[in-house]
Coordinates of C-alpha atoms in Angstrom, one line a residue:
X1 CA 117.1 129.9 83.1
X2 CA 117.1 126.4 81.6
X3 CA 117.1 124.8 85.0
X4 CA 114.2 126.9 86.2
X5 CA 112.2 126.0 83.0
X6 CA 112.9 122.3 83.7
X7 CA 111.9 122.5 87.3
X8 CA 108.7 124.3 86.5
X9 CA 108.0 121.7 83.8
X10 CA 108.5 118.8 86.2
X11 CA 106.4 120.4 88.9
X12 CA 103.6 121.1 86.4
X13 CA 103.7 117.5 85.2
X14 CA 103.4 116.1 88.7
X15 CA 100.4 118.3 89.5
X16 CA 98.6 117.8 86.2
X17 CA 99.0 114.0 86.2
X18 CA 97.1 113.9 89.4
X19 CA 94.2 116.0 88.2
X20 CA 93.3 115.0 84.6
X21 CA 90.7 112.7 83.1
X22 CA 91.5 111.8 79.5
X23 CA 90.4 110.9 76.0
X24 CA 90.4 107.1 75.4
X25 CA 92.4 105.9 72.3
X26 CA 90.9 106.1 68.9
X27 CA 90.2 103.1 66.6
X28 CA 93.1 101.3 65.0
X29 CA 91.0 100.3 62.0
X30 CA 89.7 103.2 59.8
X31 CA 87.4 102.5 56.8
X32 CA 86.5 104.8 53.9
X33 CA 83.1 103.1 53.3
X34 CA 81.3 101.3 56.1
X35 CA 83.5 98.3 57.0
X36 CA 85.3 98.2 53.6
X37 CA 88.4 99.8 52.1
X38 CA 90.2 100.1 55.4
X39 CA 93.6 100.8 56.9
X40 CA 95.0 99.1 60.0
X41 CA 97.6 100.4 62.4
X42 CA 98.7 99.8 66.0
X43 CA 98.2 101.9 69.1
X44 CA 101.2 104.0 68.3
X45 CA 100.1 104.9 64.8
X46 CA 103.2 103.4 63.1
X47 CA 104.7 100.0 62.4
X48 CA 108.5 99.5 62.5
X49 CA 108.8 100.0 58.8
X50 CA 106.3 102.9 58.8
X51 CA 104.3 101.1 56.0
X52 CA 100.5 101.5 55.6
X53 CA 98.5 98.3 56.1
X54 CA 95.5 98.3 53.7
X55 CA 92.7 95.7 53.8
X56 CA 89.6 95.1 51.9
X57 CA 87.3 94.9 54.9
X58 CA 86.9 94.5 58.6
X59 CA 84.5 92.1 60.4
X60 CA 83.1 92.6 63.9
X61 CA 81.7 89.3 65.0
X62 CA 79.9 89.4 68.4
X63 CA 79.4 85.6 68.8
X64 CA 81.4 82.5 68.0
X65 CA 79.0 81.6 65.3
X66 CA 79.5 85.0 63.6
X67 CA 83.3 84.4 63.9
X68 CA 82.9 81.0 62.3
X69 CA 81.0 82.6 59.4
X70 CA 83.6 85.3 58.9
X71 CA 86.5 82.8 58.8
X72 CA 84.5 80.5 56.5
X73 CA 83.6 83.2 54.0
X74 CA 87.3 84.4 53.7
X75 CA 88.6 80.8 53.5
X76 CA 86.2 80.0 50.7
X77 CA 87.6 83.0 48.8
X78 CA 91.1 82.1 49.8
X79 CA 91.4 85.6 51.4
X80 CA 94.2 86.2 53.8
X81 CA 93.1 87.1 57.4
X82 CA 94.3 88.5 60.7
X83 CA 92.7 89.1 64.0
X84 CA 92.9 92.6 65.3
X85 CA 92.3 93.6 68.9
X86 CA 90.6 96.7 70.3
X87 CA 93.7 98.7 71.0
X88 CA 96.3 96.8 69.0
X89 CA 99.4 97.6 71.1
X90 CA 101.8 95.2 69.4
X91 CA 104.6 97.1 67.7
X92 CA 105.4 94.7 64.8
X93 CA 102.9 94.1 62.0
X94 CA 101.1 91.2 63.6
X95 CA 97.6 92.5 62.7
X96 CA 98.3 93.1 59.0
X97 CA 97.1 90.2 56.7
X98 CA 99.3 88.6 54.1
X99 CA 98.5 88.5 50.4
X100 CA 98.2 91.4 48.1
X101 CA 97.9 94.8 49.7
X102 CA 94.3 95.9 50.1
X103 CA 92.8 92.5 49.6
X104 CA 92.9 90.9 53.0
X105 CA 90.4 90.8 55.9
X106 CA 90.9 91.8 59.5
X107 CA 88.6 90.2 62.1
X108 CA 88.2 92.5 65.1
X109 CA 87.6 90.7 68.5
X110 CA 86.3 94.0 70.0
X111 CA 82.8 92.6 70.5
X112 CA 83.9 89.2 71.7
X113 CA 84.5 90.6 75.1
X114 CA 82.5 88.7 77.7
X115 CA 82.9 86.3 80.6
X116 CA 81.5 82.9 79.6
X117 CA 81.6 80.5 82.5
X118 CA 83.0 80.1 86.0
X119 CA 83.7 77.0 88.0
X120 CA 84.2 78.0 91.6
X121 CA 85.1 74.5 92.7
X122 CA 88.2 74.6 90.5
X123 CA 88.8 78.4 90.4
X124 CA 88.6 78.3 86.6
X125 CA 86.9 80.9 84.4
X126 CA 86.3 81.0 80.6
X127 CA 86.4 84.3 78.7
X128 CA 86.0 85.4 75.2
X129 CA 89.3 86.3 73.6
X130 CA 88.5 90.0 73.0
X131 CA 88.0 90.8 76.7
X132 CA 90.4 93.5 77.9
X133 CA 92.8 92.7 80.8
X134 CA 91.0 95.2 82.9
X135 CA 87.6 93.7 82.3
X136 CA 89.0 90.2 82.9
X137 CA 90.5 91.2 86.3
X138 CA 87.3 92.9 87.4
X139 CA 85.1 89.9 86.4
X140 CA 87.4 87.5 88.3
X141 CA 87.5 89.8 91.3
X142 CA 83.7 89.9 91.4
X143 CA 83.9 86.2 92.0
X144 CA 86.6 86.5 94.6
X145 CA 89.2 85.2 92.1
X146 CA 92.5 86.5 90.9
X147 CA 94.7 86.0 87.8
X148 CA 98.1 85.0 89.3
X149 CA 100.1 87.1 86.8
X150 CA 99.6 89.6 84.0
X151 CA 101.3 92.3 82.0
X152 CA 101.6 95.7 83.6
X153 CA 99.6 97.4 80.9
X154 CA 95.9 96.6 81.0
X155 CA 95.2 97.9 77.5
X156 CA 95.7 94.4 76.0
X157 CA 93.1 91.7 75.3
X158 CA 93.3 88.1 76.4
X159 CA 93.8 86.8 72.9
X160 CA 96.4 89.4 72.1
X161 CA 98.5 89.0 75.2
X162 CA 98.5 85.3 74.8
X163 CA 99.4 85.4 71.1
X164 CA 102.5 87.5 72.0
X165 CA 103.6 85.6 75.1
X166 CA 103.0 88.6 77.4
X167 CA 103.9 88.3 81.1
X168 CA 104.4 90.0 84.4
X169 CA 107.4 89.4 86.7
X170 CA 108.1 86.2 88.8
X171 CA 110.0 83.0 88.7
X172 CA 107.8 81.5 91.5
X173 CA 105.6 78.5 90.6
X174 CA 104.8 78.4 86.9
X175 CA 106.2 81.9 86.5
X176 CA 104.8 85.2 85.2
X177 CA 103.7 84.4 81.7
X178 CA 99.9 84.4 81.4
X179 CA 99.9 81.5 78.9
X180 CA 101.1 79.2 81.7
X181 CA 97.7 79.5 83.3
X182 CA 95.7 78.5 80.2
X183 CA 93.9 75.2 80.7
X184 CA 91.6 75.3 77.7
X185 CA 91.1 77.2 74.4
X186 CA 88.6 77.3 71.5
X187 CA 89.9 78.5 68.1
X188 CA 88.1 79.1 64.8
X189 CA 90.4 77.8 62.0
X190 CA 90.1 77.5 58.2
X191 CA 88.9 74.2 56.7
X192 CA 89.9 73.4 53.1
X193 CA 86.7 71.4 52.7
X194 CA 83.2 72.2 54.0
X195 CA 82.4 71.1 57.6
X196 CA 78.6 71.3 58.2
X197 CA 78.4 73.8 55.4
X198 CA 81.3 76.0 56.6
X199 CA 84.9 76.4 55.3
X200 CA 85.9 76.8 58.9
X201 CA 85.7 74.8 62.1
X202 CA 85.9 75.2 65.9
X203 CA 88.8 73.5 67.6
X204 CA 88.4 72.8 71.3
X205 CA 91.8 72.2 73.0
X206 CA 91.9 70.8 76.5
X207 CA 94.8 71.2 79.0
X208 CA 96.3 67.8 78.0
X209 CA 96.1 68.4 74.2
X210 CA 99.6 68.8 72.9
X211 CA 98.4 71.3 70.3
X212 CA 97.7 73.7 73.2
X213 CA 101.5 74.2 73.5
X214 CA 101.3 75.9 70.1
X215 CA 98.0 77.6 70.4
X216 CA 98.7 79.5 73.7
X217 CA 101.5 81.5 72.1
X218 CA 100.8 81.6 68.4
X219 CA 101.4 85.0 66.8
X220 CA 97.9 84.7 65.5
X221 CA 98.9 82.2 62.7
X222 CA 96.7 79.3 63.7
X223 CA 93.3 81.0 63.4
X224 CA 91.3 83.3 65.6
X225 CA 91.1 82.5 69.4
X226 CA 87.4 82.5 70.4
X227 CA 87.5 81.5 74.1
X228 CA 90.1 80.8 76.7
X229 CA 89.8 79.0 80.1
X230 CA 92.2 80.2 82.8
X231 CA 93.3 78.7 86.0
X232 CA 92.8 81.4 88.6
X233 CA 93.2 81.4 92.4
X234 CA 91.4 82.9 95.4
X235 CA 92.0 86.7 95.7
X236 CA 95.0 87.8 97.7
X237 CA 96.8 91.0 98.3
X238 CA 100.2 92.4 97.4
X239 CA 102.5 94.7 99.4
X240 CA 104.8 97.0 97.3
X241 CA 107.7 99.2 98.3
X242 CA 110.0 100.9 95.8
X243 CA 113.5 101.1 97.0
X244 CA 116.3 103.2 95.5
X245 CA 119.9 102.2 95.7
X246 CA 123.3 102.7 93.9
X247 CA 123.9 100.5 90.9
X248 CA 127.4 99.5 92.1
X249 CA 127.5 95.7 91.8
X250 CA 123.8 95.3 91.5
X251 CA 124.2 92.9 88.5
X252 CA 125.6 90.3 90.8
X253 CA 122.4 90.2 92.9
X254 CA 119.7 90.1 90.2
X255 CA 119.3 86.3 90.3
X256 CA 119.1 86.2 94.1
X257 CA 116.6 89.0 94.1
X258 CA 114.4 87.2 91.6
X259 CA 114.2 84.0 93.6
X260 CA 113.4 85.8 96.9
X261 CA 110.9 88.5 95.8
X262 CA 107.6 87.0 94.6
X263 CA 106.7 89.8 92.2
X264 CA 109.8 91.9 92.2
X265 CA 111.2 93.9 89.3
X266 CA 114.1 96.3 88.7
X267 CA 114.4 99.6 87.0
X268 CA 118.0 100.5 86.2
X269 CA 118.8 104.1 85.4
X270 CA 122.4 103.6 84.1
X271 CA 123.3 107.3 83.5
X272 CA 122.1 108.1 87.0
X273 CA 123.9 105.1 88.4
X274 CA 121.0 104.1 90.5
X275 CA 118.5 101.2 90.7
X276 CA 114.9 101.1 91.8
X277 CA 113.9 97.7 93.2
X278 CA 110.2 97.0 93.4
X279 CA 110.0 94.9 96.6
X280 CA 106.6 93.3 95.8
X281 CA 105.3 90.3 97.8
X282 CA 102.2 88.3 98.2
X283 CA 100.3 88.9 101.5
X284 CA 97.0 87.4 102.9
X285 CA 93.7 88.9 101.8
X286 CA 93.1 89.9 105.5
X287 CA 96.0 92.3 105.4
X288 CA 94.9 95.9 105.8
X289 CA 95.1 98.0 102.7
X290 CA 93.0 99.2 99.7
X291 CA 95.9 100.4 97.5
X292 CA 95.8 100.7 93.7
X293 CA 98.4 100.8 90.9
X294 CA 97.7 103.8 88.8
X295 CA 101.2 104.0 87.2
X296 CA 101.8 107.6 86.1
X297 CA 103.0 106.7 82.6
X298 CA 99.7 105.0 82.0
X299 CA 97.5 107.8 83.3
X300 CA 95.7 110.2 81.0
X301 CA 98.2 113.1 80.6
X302 CA 97.7 116.7 79.4
X303 CA 98.5 116.7 75.7
X304 CA 100.0 120.2 76.0
X305 CA 102.4 119.0 78.7
X306 CA 103.4 115.8 76.8
X307 CA 103.7 117.7 73.6
X308 CA 106.0 120.2 75.3
X309 CA 108.1 117.3 76.6
X310 CA 108.4 115.8 73.2
X311 CA 109.3 119.2 71.7
X312 CA 112.0 119.6 74.3
X313 CA 113.4 116.2 73.5
X314 CA 113.3 117.0 69.8
X315 CA 115.2 120.3 70.4
X316 CA 117.8 118.5 72.5
X317 CA 118.3 115.9 69.8
X318 CA 118.5 118.6 67.0
X319 CA 121.1 120.6 69.0
X320 CA 123.1 117.5 70.1
X321 CA 122.5 118.4 73.7
X322 CA 122.7 115.0 75.4
X323 CA 123.6 116.6 78.7
X324 CA 120.3 118.5 78.6
X325 CA 118.4 115.3 78.2
X326 CA 120.2 113.9 81.3
X327 CA 119.2 116.9 83.4
X328 CA 115.6 116.9 82.2
X329 CA 115.0 113.2 82.6
X330 CA 116.8 112.9 86.0
X331 CA 114.5 115.6 87.4
X332 CA 111.5 113.7 86.0
X333 CA 112.6 110.4 87.6
X334 CA 113.1 112.2 90.9
X335 CA 109.6 113.5 90.7
X336 CA 108.0 110.2 89.8
X337 CA 109.9 108.4 92.6
X338 CA 108.8 111.1 95.1
X339 CA 105.1 110.7 94.3
X340 CA 105.1 106.9 94.4
X341 CA 105.3 106.2 90.6
X342 CA 101.4 106.2 90.6
X343 CA 100.8 103.8 93.5
X344 CA 98.0 105.1 95.8
X345 CA 97.3 104.0 99.3
X346 CA 93.6 104.9 99.4
X347 CA 93.9 105.5 103.2
X348 CA 90.8 106.9 104.8
X349 CA 89.0 107.1 101.4
X350 CA 91.6 109.5 100.0
X351 CA 93.1 108.1 96.8
X352 CA 96.7 109.4 96.9
X353 CA 100.2 108.2 97.7
X354 CA 100.9 108.6 101.4
X355 CA 104.0 106.3 101.7
X356 CA 105.2 102.7 101.5
X357 CA 104.2 99.9 101.7
X358 CA 101.2 100.2 99.4
X359 CA 98.9 97.2 100.0
X360 CA 96.0 96.2 97.9
X361 CA 94.1 93.4 96.1
X362 CA 95.9 91.6 93.3
X363 CA 93.3 92.8 90.8
X364 CA 94.1 96.5 91.8
X365 CA 97.9 96.2 91.9
X366 CA 98.9 94.0 89.0
X367 CA 98.3 96.3 86.1
X368 CA 97.5 99.9 85.2
X369 CA 96.0 101.9 82.4
X370 CA 93.5 104.5 83.5
X371 CA 94.1 106.6 80.3
X372 CA 92.0 103.9 78.5
X373 CA 88.8 104.4 80.5
X374 CA 88.7 108.1 81.0
X375 CA 85.9 110.3 79.8
X376 CA 86.3 111.9 76.3
X377 CA 87.6 115.5 76.6
X378 CA 88.5 116.2 72.9
X379 CA 92.2 115.4 73.4
X380 CA 92.9 117.8 76.2
X381 CA 94.3 114.7 77.8
X382 CA 95.2 111.2 76.5
X383 CA 97.6 108.3 76.8
X384 CA 101.0 109.8 76.3
X385 CA 101.7 107.9 73.0
X386 CA 98.3 108.6 71.4
X387 CA 99.1 109.2 67.7
X388 CA 96.3 111.8 67.4
X389 CA 98.6 114.4 68.9
X390 CA 102.3 115.2 68.8
X391 CA 103.2 113.2 71.9
X392 CA 105.7 110.4 72.7
X393 CA 107.1 108.4 69.8
X394 CA 109.7 105.8 70.6
X395 CA 111.5 102.5 69.7
X396 CA 111.2 99.6 72.2
X397 CA 113.9 96.9 72.4
X398 CA 112.7 94.1 74.6
X399 CA 115.0 91.1 74.9
X400 CA 115.1 88.1 77.3
X401 CA 118.6 87.1 78.6
X402 CA 119.2 84.0 80.7
X403 CA 119.9 84.4 84.4
X404 CA 123.2 82.6 83.8
X405 CA 124.6 85.5 81.7
X406 CA 122.7 88.6 82.9
X407 CA 125.5 89.8 85.1
X408 CA 127.9 89.7 82.3
X409 CA 125.5 91.6 80.0
X410 CA 125.0 94.4 82.6
X411 CA 128.8 94.6 83.1
X412 CA 129.2 95.1 79.3
X413 CA 126.6 97.8 79.3
X414 CA 128.3 99.5 82.2
X415 CA 131.5 99.6 80.1
X416 CA 129.7 101.5 77.4
X417 CA 128.0 103.7 79.9
X418 CA 131.3 104.6 81.5
X419 CA 132.9 105.4 78.1
X420 CA 129.8 107.6 77.2
X421 CA 128.2 108.9 80.4
X422 CA 125.4 110.7 78.7
X423 CA 124.6 108.1 76.0
X424 CA 121.8 106.3 77.9
X425 CA 119.9 109.2 79.4
X426 CA 117.4 108.9 76.6
X427 CA 116.1 105.6 78.1
X428 CA 115.4 107.2 81.4
X429 CA 112.3 109.0 80.4
X430 CA 110.8 105.5 80.0
X431 CA 112.0 103.6 83.2
X432 CA 115.5 103.1 82.0
X433 CA 116.4 99.4 81.6
X434 CA 113.3 97.8 83.0
X435 CA 113.8 94.2 84.1
X436 CA 111.2 91.5 84.8
X437 CA 111.6 87.9 85.5
X438 CA 110.1 85.0 83.4
X439 CA 110.4 81.2 83.7
X440 CA 111.1 78.8 80.9
X441 CA 108.0 77.5 79.2
X442 CA 106.7 74.3 77.5
X443 CA 104.9 76.5 75.0
X444 CA 106.7 76.1 71.7
X445 CA 107.1 79.9 71.3
X446 CA 107.6 80.5 75.0
X447 CA 110.9 81.2 76.8
X448 CA 113.6 78.6 76.4
X449 CA 115.3 79.5 79.7
X450 CA 114.6 81.2 83.0
X451 CA 115.3 84.8 81.9
X452 CA 115.5 88.5 82.7
X453 CA 113.3 90.3 80.3
X454 CA 114.7 93.8 79.6
X455 CA 112.6 96.6 78.2
X456 CA 114.6 99.5 76.8
X457 CA 112.4 102.3 75.4
X458 CA 114.0 105.3 73.7
X459 CA 113.5 108.3 71.4
X460 CA 112.4 107.7 67.8
X461 CA 112.5 110.5 65.3
X462 CA 109.4 111.4 63.2
X463 CA 111.9 111.5 60.3
X464 CA 113.1 107.9 59.5
X465 CA 116.3 109.3 58.0
X466 CA 117.4 111.3 61.0
X467 CA 119.9 109.6 63.3
X468 CA 119.5 109.8 67.1
X469 CA 122.0 111.1 69.7
X470 CA 124.4 108.3 70.6
X471 CA 122.6 106.0 68.2
X472 CA 125.6 103.6 68.1
X473 CA 125.6 102.9 71.8
X474 CA 122.0 101.6 71.9
X475 CA 122.6 99.7 68.6
X476 CA 125.6 98.0 70.2
X477 CA 123.6 97.1 73.3
X478 CA 120.8 95.7 71.1
X479 CA 123.1 93.5 69.0
X480 CA 125.1 92.5 72.1
X481 CA 121.9 91.3 73.8
X482 CA 120.7 89.4 70.7
X483 CA 123.9 87.8 69.5
X484 CA 126.5 87.7 72.2
X485 CA 124.0 86.8 74.9
X486 CA 121.6 84.9 72.6
X487 CA 118.6 86.9 73.7
X488 CA 115.1 86.2 72.5
X489 CA 112.8 89.0 71.5
X490 CA 109.4 89.8 72.9
X491 CA 107.0 88.9 70.1
X492 CA 104.9 92.0 70.5
X493 CA 107.7 94.6 70.7
X494 CA 111.1 95.3 69.1
X495 CA 112.5 96.6 65.8
X496 CA 112.9 94.3 62.9
X497 CA 116.5 93.3 63.8
X498 CA 115.3 92.0 67.1
X499 CA 113.9 89.0 65.3
X500 CA 117.0 87.9 63.4
X501 CA 118.0 84.2 63.9
X502 CA 114.8 83.4 65.9
X503 CA 114.5 80.1 64.1
X504 CA 117.9 78.9 65.2
X505 CA 117.4 80.1 68.8
X506 CA 114.1 78.1 69.1
X507 CA 115.3 75.0 67.3
X508 CA 113.1 72.0 67.6
X509 CA 110.4 73.9 69.5
X510 CA 109.9 76.0 66.4
X511 CA 109.6 72.9 64.2
X512 CA 106.9 71.6 66.5
X513 CA 105.0 74.9 66.3
X514 CA 105.2 75.0 62.5
X515 CA 103.8 71.5 62.3
X516 CA 100.8 72.5 64.3
X517 CA 100.4 75.7 62.2
X518 CA 100.3 73.7 59.0
X519 CA 97.8 71.3 60.6
X520 CA 95.3 74.1 61.3
X521 CA 96.0 76.5 58.4
X522 CA 97.6 74.4 55.6
X523 CA 97.1 77.2 53.1
X524 CA 98.7 79.9 55.3
X525 CA 95.6 82.2 55.2
X526 CA 96.5 83.5 58.7
X527 CA 100.2 83.9 57.9
X528 CA 101.8 87.0 56.4
X529 CA 105.2 88.1 55.1
X530 CA 106.0 89.4 58.6
X531 CA 105.2 86.2 60.5
X532 CA 106.8 84.1 57.8
X533 CA 110.0 86.2 58.2
X534 CA 110.0 85.8 62.0
X535 CA 109.4 82.1 61.8
X536 CA 111.9 81.6 58.9
X537 CA 109.4 80.4 56.4
X538 CA 108.8 80.7 52.7
X539 CA 112.1 82.5 52.1
X540 CA 111.0 85.7 53.8
X541 CA 113.5 88.0 55.7
X542 CA 112.9 90.3 58.6
X543 CA 115.6 92.8 57.4
X544 CA 114.8 95.5 54.9
X545 CA 117.9 96.7 53.1
X546 CA 118.2 100.3 51.8
X547 CA 119.7 103.7 52.4
X548 CA 119.3 104.6 56.1
X549 CA 117.8 101.2 57.0
X550 CA 119.9 100.8 60.2
X551 CA 118.6 104.0 61.7
X552 CA 115.2 102.4 62.3
X553 CA 116.5 98.9 63.0
X554 CA 115.2 97.6 59.7
X555 CA 118.7 96.2 59.1
X556 CA 122.2 96.0 60.7
X557 CA 124.5 98.2 58.8
X558 CA 127.0 96.6 56.5
X559 CA 127.8 99.8 54.5
X560 CA 127.8 103.5 55.2
X561 CA 124.7 104.0 53.1
X562 CA 122.8 102.0 55.7
X563 CA 123.5 104.8 58.1
X564 CA 123.5 108.6 57.3
X565 CA 126.9 109.5 55.9
X566 CA 125.7 112.9 54.8
X567 CA 124.9 113.7 58.5
X568 CA 128.2 112.2 59.7
X569 CA 127.0 108.7 60.7
X570 CA 129.0 105.8 59.3
X571 CA 128.9 102.0 59.8
X572 CA 131.6 101.0 62.2
X573 CA 132.3 98.1 64.6
X574 CA 131.1 98.1 68.2
X575 CA 133.4 99.2 71.0
X576 CA 132.8 96.5 73.7
X577 CA 131.1 94.0 71.4
X578 CA 133.3 94.4 68.4
X579 CA 131.2 92.1 66.2
X580 CA 128.4 94.6 66.3
X581 CA 128.0 97.0 63.3
X582 CA 126.6 100.3 64.3
X583 CA 125.9 103.8 62.9
X584 CA 128.4 106.0 64.6
X585 CA 128.8 109.8 64.3
X586 CA 132.5 110.5 63.4
X587 CA 134.4 113.4 61.9
X588 CA 135.1 113.6 58.2
X589 CA 138.8 113.0 58.9
X590 CA 138.0 109.7 60.7
X591 CA 135.6 108.8 57.9
X592 CA 138.3 109.3 55.3
X593 CA 140.7 107.3 57.4

């Protein structure tokens, strides 16, 4: 009966995902009176610490002059500020101003969303910082130009994706980080003394200005990005084939795969012991094909179906049925692979998946996110994580590990997988261990090595005090990646513990960044407790100690109270990485011992 229910569920999911439209996301800034007395959240409706960000007001400048005025007014009042983007998909509290709660200002870039100039002779275009990735790609394509690399999710803005160091997957050329293609930037920054009557000024950074190395990945602490000039290239096409193989020994070939496959990436489903290679190469614009990337996870999805999936996952968690999770999610992965993961060939004018390879223009293949631009349908359908309905709710651990040690890391994870075969099934609803490739960067907050960036997304309880199934396995993997393998966090993802020891990992590069930060915002008006903690400034800490703090990644447990002893979860050493401290479910006899 259970198997029949799961089969019907997966079949219904596959059909409905192909038919629906969708409600676009709601606003991340909500105000009680006009543009004042507001709250700010992210696209998931919850920050890692689940706190509420309250601000005095929000400003919506539509020109650079209006942006200058907004920053000037706040600077004159010594009011803390943060830029906030249209969809705000960063998980950490990057959009919440510092200073006393309820007294800061957020400056939305939603109306700073236009193309500014194009130079066809150099293939360079200038955009306002609030333009979404989708609009940017379309504007460039209309001129016959392409952005060489981008994140896979198009619900980000240019300013936001640069501030968090977002990327695609490639170690060819300058690599896959978008900031490597920034050749100019205009920022509006505070001025402690009036400049032409304003307590703010416009800073124009050229490609040879050393301060650009700080500005192009900045966490938003220098000021507000107004405009960005990007180095583009003539439009080309990509040819994509997803290939499924056993995971036996695959860790030994990750490096060679990265250097031979221009846009390749890897999805590893550890509990299923299989790997999906995305064989993704660059081909001439004359190659036949009108394919598009409409990744299923980013399509508008029926809220009833997604809600049912979430309810099923919650039931399996509550009953301790890890095996049930494995069955459900394997069937879902099988279904997604069979229907092309959302790639569509568009052969003969029919937009559907008819087989590999899928070939299409770079602008149509490099990112996805159709749930953002669907017609309003009163939440019959939506992005799967939309907080306005009881849909997906998850943690995301995203850590970069150098190519030199990635095989050893995967081997360690396999040891844990082999000891606990059902422990990692919860990641397989969300692409398992999703691996992309990024080159080292001259940007001060960019990657310090050529790395494999690993996304691990997994169940998060609505109750912050409720442990997860096999919580300790994922905690050990997280700590192993961060400390044994010296991994760097993605700035726009991760739980609090992901940012421990960042200052030491970046070393002199961080010192150079802080020097530029103090140059442009000497009073720290664009800084906050969170960014200070991440950067190791002003005595702030990323960890939040307290009962149950380790369950949400707010701390690493050092006592049983940091876990959930009343529910049988105690702080214990790791199994493979023994220096880890994890919340492990054990019997009362073991606890007493």
